Short mmCIF file of C-alpha atoms in Angstrom, two decimals:
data_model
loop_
_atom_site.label_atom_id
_atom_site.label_comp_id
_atom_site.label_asym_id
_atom_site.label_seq_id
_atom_site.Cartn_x
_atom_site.Cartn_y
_atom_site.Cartn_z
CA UNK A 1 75.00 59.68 55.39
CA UNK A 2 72.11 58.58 57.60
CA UNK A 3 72.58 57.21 61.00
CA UNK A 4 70.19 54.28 61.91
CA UNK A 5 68.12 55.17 64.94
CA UNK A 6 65.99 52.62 67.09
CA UNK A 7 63.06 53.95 69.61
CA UNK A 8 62.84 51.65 72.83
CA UNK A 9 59.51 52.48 74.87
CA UNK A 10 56.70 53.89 72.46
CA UNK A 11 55.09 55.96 74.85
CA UNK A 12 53.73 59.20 75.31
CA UNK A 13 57.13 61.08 74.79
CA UNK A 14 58.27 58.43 71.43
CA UNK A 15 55.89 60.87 69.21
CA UNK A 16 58.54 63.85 69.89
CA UNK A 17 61.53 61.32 68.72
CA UNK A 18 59.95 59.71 65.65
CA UNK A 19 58.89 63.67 64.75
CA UNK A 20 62.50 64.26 65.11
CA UNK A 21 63.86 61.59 63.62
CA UNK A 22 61.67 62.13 60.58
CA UNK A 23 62.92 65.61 60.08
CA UNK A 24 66.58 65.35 61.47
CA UNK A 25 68.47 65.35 57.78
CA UNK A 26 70.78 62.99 59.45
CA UNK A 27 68.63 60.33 60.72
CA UNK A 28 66.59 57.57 59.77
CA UNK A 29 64.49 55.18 61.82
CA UNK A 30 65.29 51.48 61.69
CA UNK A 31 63.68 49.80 64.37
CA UNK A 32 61.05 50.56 67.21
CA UNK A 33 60.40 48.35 70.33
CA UNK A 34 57.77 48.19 73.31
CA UNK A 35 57.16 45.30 75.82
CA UNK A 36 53.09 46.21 74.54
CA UNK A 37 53.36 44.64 71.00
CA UNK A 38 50.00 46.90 70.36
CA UNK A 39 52.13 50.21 70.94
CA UNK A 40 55.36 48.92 69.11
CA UNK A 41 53.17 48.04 66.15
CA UNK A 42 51.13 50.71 65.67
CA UNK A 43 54.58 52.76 66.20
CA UNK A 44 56.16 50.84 63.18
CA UNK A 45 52.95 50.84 60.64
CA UNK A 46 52.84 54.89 61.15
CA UNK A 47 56.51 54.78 60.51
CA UNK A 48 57.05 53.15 57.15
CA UNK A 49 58.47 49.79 59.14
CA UNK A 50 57.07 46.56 58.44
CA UNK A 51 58.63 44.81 61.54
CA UNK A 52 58.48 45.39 65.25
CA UNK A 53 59.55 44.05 68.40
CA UNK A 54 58.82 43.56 72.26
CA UNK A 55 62.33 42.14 72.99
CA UNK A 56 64.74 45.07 72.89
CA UNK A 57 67.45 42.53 73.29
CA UNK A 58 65.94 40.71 69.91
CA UNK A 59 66.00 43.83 68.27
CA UNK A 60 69.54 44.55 69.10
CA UNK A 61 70.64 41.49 67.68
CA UNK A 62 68.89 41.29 64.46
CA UNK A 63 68.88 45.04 63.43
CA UNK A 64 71.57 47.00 62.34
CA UNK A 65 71.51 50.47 64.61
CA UNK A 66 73.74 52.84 64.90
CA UNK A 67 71.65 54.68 68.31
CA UNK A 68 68.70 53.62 70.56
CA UNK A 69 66.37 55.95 71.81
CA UNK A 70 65.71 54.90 75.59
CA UNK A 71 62.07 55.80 76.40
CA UNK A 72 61.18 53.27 79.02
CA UNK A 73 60.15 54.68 82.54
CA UNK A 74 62.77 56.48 84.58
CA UNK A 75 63.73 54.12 86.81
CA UNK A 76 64.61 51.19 84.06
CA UNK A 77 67.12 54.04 82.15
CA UNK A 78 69.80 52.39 83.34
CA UNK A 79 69.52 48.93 82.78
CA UNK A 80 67.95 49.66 79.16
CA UNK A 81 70.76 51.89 77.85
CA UNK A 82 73.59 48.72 79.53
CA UNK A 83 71.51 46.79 77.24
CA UNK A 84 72.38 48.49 74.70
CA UNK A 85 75.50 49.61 74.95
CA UNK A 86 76.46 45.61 75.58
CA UNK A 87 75.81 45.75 71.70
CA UNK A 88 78.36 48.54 70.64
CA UNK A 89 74.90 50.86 69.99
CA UNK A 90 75.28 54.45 71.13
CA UNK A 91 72.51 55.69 73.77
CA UNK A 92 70.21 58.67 73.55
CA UNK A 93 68.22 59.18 76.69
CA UNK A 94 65.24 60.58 77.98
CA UNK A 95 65.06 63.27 81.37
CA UNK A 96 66.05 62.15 83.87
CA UNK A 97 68.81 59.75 83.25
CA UNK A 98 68.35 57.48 85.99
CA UNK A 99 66.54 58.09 89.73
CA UNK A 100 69.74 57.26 91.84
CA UNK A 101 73.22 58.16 91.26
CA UNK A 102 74.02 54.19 91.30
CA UNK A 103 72.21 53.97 88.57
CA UNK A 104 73.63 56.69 86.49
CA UNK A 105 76.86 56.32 87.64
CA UNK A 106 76.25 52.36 86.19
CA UNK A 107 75.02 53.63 82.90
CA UNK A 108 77.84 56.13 82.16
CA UNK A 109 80.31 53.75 83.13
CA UNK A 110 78.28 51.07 80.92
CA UNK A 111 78.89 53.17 77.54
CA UNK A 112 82.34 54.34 78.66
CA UNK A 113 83.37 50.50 78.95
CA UNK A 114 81.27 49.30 75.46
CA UNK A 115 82.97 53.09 74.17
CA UNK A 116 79.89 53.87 72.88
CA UNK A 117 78.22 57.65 73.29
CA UNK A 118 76.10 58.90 75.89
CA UNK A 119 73.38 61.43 75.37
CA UNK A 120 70.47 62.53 77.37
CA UNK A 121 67.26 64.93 76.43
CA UNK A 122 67.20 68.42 77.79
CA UNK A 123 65.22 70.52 74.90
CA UNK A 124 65.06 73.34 76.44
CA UNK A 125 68.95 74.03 76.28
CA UNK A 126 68.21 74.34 72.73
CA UNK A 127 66.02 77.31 72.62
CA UNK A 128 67.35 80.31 70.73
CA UNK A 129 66.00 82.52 73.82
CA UNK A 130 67.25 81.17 76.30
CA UNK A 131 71.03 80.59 74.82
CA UNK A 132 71.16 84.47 74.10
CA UNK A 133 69.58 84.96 77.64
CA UNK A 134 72.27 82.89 79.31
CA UNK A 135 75.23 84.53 77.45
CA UNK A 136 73.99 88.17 78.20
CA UNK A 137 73.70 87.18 82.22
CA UNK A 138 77.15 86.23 81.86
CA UNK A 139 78.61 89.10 79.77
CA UNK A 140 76.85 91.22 82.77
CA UNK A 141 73.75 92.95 81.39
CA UNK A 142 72.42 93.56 84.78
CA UNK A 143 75.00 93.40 86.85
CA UNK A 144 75.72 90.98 89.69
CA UNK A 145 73.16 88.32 89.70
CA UNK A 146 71.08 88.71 93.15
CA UNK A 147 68.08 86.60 92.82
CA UNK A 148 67.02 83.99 90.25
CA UNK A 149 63.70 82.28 89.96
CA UNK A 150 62.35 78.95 88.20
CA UNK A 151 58.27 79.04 88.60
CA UNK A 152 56.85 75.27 87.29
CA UNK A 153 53.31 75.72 87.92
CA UNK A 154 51.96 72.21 85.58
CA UNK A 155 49.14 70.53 85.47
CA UNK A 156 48.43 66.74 85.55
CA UNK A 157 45.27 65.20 87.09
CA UNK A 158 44.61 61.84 88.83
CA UNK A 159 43.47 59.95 85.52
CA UNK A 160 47.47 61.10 84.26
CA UNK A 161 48.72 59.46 87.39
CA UNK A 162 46.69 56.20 87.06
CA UNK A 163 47.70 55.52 83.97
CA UNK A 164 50.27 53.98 83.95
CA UNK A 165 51.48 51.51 87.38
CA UNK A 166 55.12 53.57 87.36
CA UNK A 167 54.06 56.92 87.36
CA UNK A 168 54.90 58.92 90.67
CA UNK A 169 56.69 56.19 92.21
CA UNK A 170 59.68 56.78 94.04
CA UNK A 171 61.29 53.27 92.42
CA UNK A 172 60.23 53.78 88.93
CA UNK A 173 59.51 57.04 88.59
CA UNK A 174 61.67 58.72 91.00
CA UNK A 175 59.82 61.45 92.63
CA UNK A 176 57.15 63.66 91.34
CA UNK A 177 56.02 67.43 90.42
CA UNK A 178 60.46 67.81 90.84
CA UNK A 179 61.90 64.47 88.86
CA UNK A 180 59.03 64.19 86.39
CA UNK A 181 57.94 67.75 85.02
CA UNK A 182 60.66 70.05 86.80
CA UNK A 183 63.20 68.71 86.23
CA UNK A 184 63.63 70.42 82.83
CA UNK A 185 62.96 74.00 84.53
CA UNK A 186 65.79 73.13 87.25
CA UNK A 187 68.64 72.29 84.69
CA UNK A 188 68.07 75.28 82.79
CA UNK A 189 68.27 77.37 85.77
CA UNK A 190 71.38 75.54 87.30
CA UNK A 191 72.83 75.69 83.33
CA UNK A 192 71.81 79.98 83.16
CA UNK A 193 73.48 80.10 86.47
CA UNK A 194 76.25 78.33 86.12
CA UNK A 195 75.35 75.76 88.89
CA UNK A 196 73.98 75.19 92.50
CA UNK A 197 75.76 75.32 95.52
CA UNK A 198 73.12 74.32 98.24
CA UNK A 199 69.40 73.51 98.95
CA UNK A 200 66.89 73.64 101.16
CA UNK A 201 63.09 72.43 100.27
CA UNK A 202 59.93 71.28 101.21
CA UNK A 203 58.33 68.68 99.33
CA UNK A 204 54.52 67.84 99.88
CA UNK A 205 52.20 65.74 98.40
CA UNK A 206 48.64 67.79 99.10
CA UNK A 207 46.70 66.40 96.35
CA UNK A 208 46.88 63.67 94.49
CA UNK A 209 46.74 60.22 95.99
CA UNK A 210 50.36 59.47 95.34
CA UNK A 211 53.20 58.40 96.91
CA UNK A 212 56.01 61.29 95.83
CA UNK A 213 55.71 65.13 95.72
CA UNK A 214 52.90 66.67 94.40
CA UNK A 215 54.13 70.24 95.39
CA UNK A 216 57.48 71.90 96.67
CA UNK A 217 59.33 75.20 97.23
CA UNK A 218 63.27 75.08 97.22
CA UNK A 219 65.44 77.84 98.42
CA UNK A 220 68.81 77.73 96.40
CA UNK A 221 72.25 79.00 96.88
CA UNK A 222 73.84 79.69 93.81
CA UNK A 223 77.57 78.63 93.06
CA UNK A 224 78.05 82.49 91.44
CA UNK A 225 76.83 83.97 94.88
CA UNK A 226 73.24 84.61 94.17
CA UNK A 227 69.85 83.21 95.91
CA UNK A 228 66.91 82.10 94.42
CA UNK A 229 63.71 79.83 94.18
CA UNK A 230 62.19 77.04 92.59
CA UNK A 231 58.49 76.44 92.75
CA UNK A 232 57.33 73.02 91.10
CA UNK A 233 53.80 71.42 91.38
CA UNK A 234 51.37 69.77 89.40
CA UNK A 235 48.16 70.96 91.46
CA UNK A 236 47.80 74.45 89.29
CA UNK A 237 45.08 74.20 87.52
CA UNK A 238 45.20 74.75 84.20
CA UNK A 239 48.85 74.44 84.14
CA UNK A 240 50.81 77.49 83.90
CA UNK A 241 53.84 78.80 81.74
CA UNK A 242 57.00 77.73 83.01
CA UNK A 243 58.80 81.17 83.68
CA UNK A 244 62.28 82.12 84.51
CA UNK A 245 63.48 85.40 85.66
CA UNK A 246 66.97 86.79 86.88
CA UNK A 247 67.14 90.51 88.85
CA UNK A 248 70.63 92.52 89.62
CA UNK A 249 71.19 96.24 90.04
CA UNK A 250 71.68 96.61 86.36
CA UNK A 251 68.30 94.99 85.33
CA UNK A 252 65.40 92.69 85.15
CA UNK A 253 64.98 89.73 82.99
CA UNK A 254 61.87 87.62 82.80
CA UNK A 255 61.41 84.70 80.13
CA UNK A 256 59.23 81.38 79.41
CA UNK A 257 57.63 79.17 77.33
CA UNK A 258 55.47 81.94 75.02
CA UNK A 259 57.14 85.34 75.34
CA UNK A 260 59.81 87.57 77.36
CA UNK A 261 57.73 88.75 80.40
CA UNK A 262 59.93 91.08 81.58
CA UNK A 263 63.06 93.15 80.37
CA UNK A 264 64.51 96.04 82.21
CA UNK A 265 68.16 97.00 81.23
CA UNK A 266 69.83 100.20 82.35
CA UNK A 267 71.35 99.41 79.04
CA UNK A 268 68.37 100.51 76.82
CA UNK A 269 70.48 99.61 73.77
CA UNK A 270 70.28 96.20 74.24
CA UNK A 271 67.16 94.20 72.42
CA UNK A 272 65.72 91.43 73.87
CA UNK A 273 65.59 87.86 72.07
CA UNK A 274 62.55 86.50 69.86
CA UNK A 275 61.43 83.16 72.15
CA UNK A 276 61.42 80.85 69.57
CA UNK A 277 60.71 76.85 69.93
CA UNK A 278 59.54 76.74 73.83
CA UNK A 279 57.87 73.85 75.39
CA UNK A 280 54.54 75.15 74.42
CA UNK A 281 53.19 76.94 77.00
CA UNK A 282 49.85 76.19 79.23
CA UNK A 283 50.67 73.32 80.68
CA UNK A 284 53.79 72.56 79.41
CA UNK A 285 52.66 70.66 76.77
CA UNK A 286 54.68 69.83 73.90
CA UNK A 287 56.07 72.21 71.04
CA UNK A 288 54.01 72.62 68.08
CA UNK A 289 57.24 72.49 66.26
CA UNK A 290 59.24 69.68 68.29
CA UNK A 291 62.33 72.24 67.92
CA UNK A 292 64.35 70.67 70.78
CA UNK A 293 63.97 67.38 69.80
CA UNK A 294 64.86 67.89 66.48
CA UNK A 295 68.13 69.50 67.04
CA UNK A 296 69.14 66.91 69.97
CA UNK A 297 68.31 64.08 67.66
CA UNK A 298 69.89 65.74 64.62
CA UNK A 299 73.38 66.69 67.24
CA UNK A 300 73.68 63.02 68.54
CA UNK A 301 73.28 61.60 64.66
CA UNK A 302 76.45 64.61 64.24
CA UNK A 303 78.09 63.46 67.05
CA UNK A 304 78.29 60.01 65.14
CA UNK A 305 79.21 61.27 62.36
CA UNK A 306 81.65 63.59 63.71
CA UNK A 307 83.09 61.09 66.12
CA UNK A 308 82.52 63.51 69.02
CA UNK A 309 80.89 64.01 72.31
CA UNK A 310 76.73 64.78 72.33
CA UNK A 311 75.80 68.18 73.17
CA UNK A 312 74.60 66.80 76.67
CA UNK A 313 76.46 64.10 78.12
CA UNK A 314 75.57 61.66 80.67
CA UNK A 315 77.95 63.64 82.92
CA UNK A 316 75.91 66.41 82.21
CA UNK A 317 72.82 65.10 82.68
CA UNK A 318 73.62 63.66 85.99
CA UNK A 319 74.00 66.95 87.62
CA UNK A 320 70.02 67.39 87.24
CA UNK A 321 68.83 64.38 88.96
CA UNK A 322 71.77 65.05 91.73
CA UNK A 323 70.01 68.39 92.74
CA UNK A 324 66.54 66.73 93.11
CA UNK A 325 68.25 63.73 94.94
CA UNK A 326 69.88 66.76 97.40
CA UNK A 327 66.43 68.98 97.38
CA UNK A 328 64.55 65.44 98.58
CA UNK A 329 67.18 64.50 101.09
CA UNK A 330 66.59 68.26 102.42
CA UNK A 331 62.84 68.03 102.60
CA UNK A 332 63.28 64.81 104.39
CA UNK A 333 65.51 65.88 106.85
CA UNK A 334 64.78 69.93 107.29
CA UNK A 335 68.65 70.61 106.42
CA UNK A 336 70.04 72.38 103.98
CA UNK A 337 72.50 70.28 101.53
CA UNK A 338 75.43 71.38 99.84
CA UNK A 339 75.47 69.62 96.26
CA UNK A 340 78.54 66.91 95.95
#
């Protein structure tokens, strides 16, 4: 059985979802869609599909689709994915889900009332590394967790920024170095650490001519007791791995896009993990083998199938944008906030 997938928004990131679709054994692509009818057609000729659209609303009512791939910019998530739950399709969504709670809170409640599924894109949940990583911290390979570190050192220059009218805008694209690019880094550390208790940041814009971050440094309290950082910018040149690392009194771990940096058990016995299917690297730029795309796409075509809940739920993907929503209210008003 294949389930009929639809890509809305054939930008930069739509090349990782028709990759996926295309090799997910359980999908097939049905329709494609951009306001741009340039983009949506050249989308649909590479593709096999004869048709195209610029109406997503057009689309939904003369294709038959089982899930819609919302690609649009951040801060139209919301009002996309209503869309298209209206329509009894199921939704698969792009980081971040939405830029406000309002607006996630809307869409979840959207696809609860239509009943149709909710999933949203966090690859790097997938990785094979990281999953053995995150079950060895909790089975207590080096002890109590003391500090834990996300460094997201990218790299995007002006010419990224200008290029498109919605990029680093707080309305559209709903903050910058943090909501954009880090926002993958700072759900897999809240995921590893079983969640965030607190915040404080500062957020600075010190290069770019933009209107959101550009740069920040957040000093977390974890729910599990431990402290920690987060580092996110776009300013380091030429864009650096994204690394994670986790110390206790029983060890060291280090990991990140390309290898395992550091590991240092008391517990010799222990091997670490192969890091397979990262983000790619310098830059963070996108993996050779789309692995986390694949497997998301392939899980929501399951969950389908299955009748079942996505592997990432709107509910879960909420709790991402919440914790830059609390680490901008904190660098806008030098407090420290406790996450709701």
């Amino acid at each position: 059985m294949s389930v009929r997938f639809a890509v809305i928004g054939c930008g930069r990131v739509s090349y990782n979802h028709f990759d996926a679709i295309e090799h997910a054994p359980h999908a097939e692509l049905v329709a494609v869609c951009d306001i741009i009818e340039e983009k949506a057609k050249k989308a649909a000729l590479k593709h096999g599909l004869s048709k195209w659209y610029t109406d997503a609303e057009e689309m939904l009512d003369n294709e038959e689709i089982d899930v819609c791939c919302i690609l649009v910019p951040s801060g139209m998530h919301a009002e996309c994915a209503c869309l298209v739950a209206s329509h009894g399709v199921h939704v698969l969504c792009e980081k971040p889900l939405d830029v406000t709670r309002e607006k996630m809170d809307k869409m979840i409640n959207c696809c609860k009332e239509n009943n149709v599924k909710l999933g949203a894109i966090f690859q790097r949940r997938t990785f094979d590394g990281a999953i053995k990583i995150k079950k060895l911290l909790e089975d207590g390979v080096i002890g109590k967790i003391t500090l834990a570190e996300a460094s997201l050192k990218y790299y995007r220059d002006q010419e990224y920024y200008d290029s498109g009218e919605w990029r680093a805008t707080w309305e559209l694209d709903g903050g910058g170095a943090l909501m954009n690019q880090g926002v993958h880094g700072i759900d897999m550390l809240s995921w590893i650490m079983g969640g965030i208790h607190s915040v404080y940041a500062r957020c600075e814009t010190l290069v770019w001519d933009v209107e959101v971050e550009d740069t920040a440094v957040v000093s977390v309290k974890f729910k599990n007791g431990a402290i920690g950082v987060i580092q996110g910018t776009t300013t380091a040149y030429p864009g650096l791995d994204t690394i994670f690392s986790f110390h206790g009194p029983d060890g060291s771990i280090s990991f990140g896009d390309n290898c395992v940096y550091k590991w240092r058990l008391k517990d010799e016995t222990i091997e670490e993990p192969e890091i397979l299917g990262s983000m790619g690297g310098e830059n963070c730029q996108y993996s050779t083998t789309n692995y986390g795309h694949t497997v998301q796409i392939e899980d929501m075509a399951m969950a389908v199938i299955e009748d079942r809940d996505p592997m990432i739920t709107g509910e879960e993907a909420r709790k991402s944008v919440g914790l830059i929503l609390a680490i901008y209210e904190s660098a806008r008003t030098g407090k420290e906030i406790i996450i709701e």
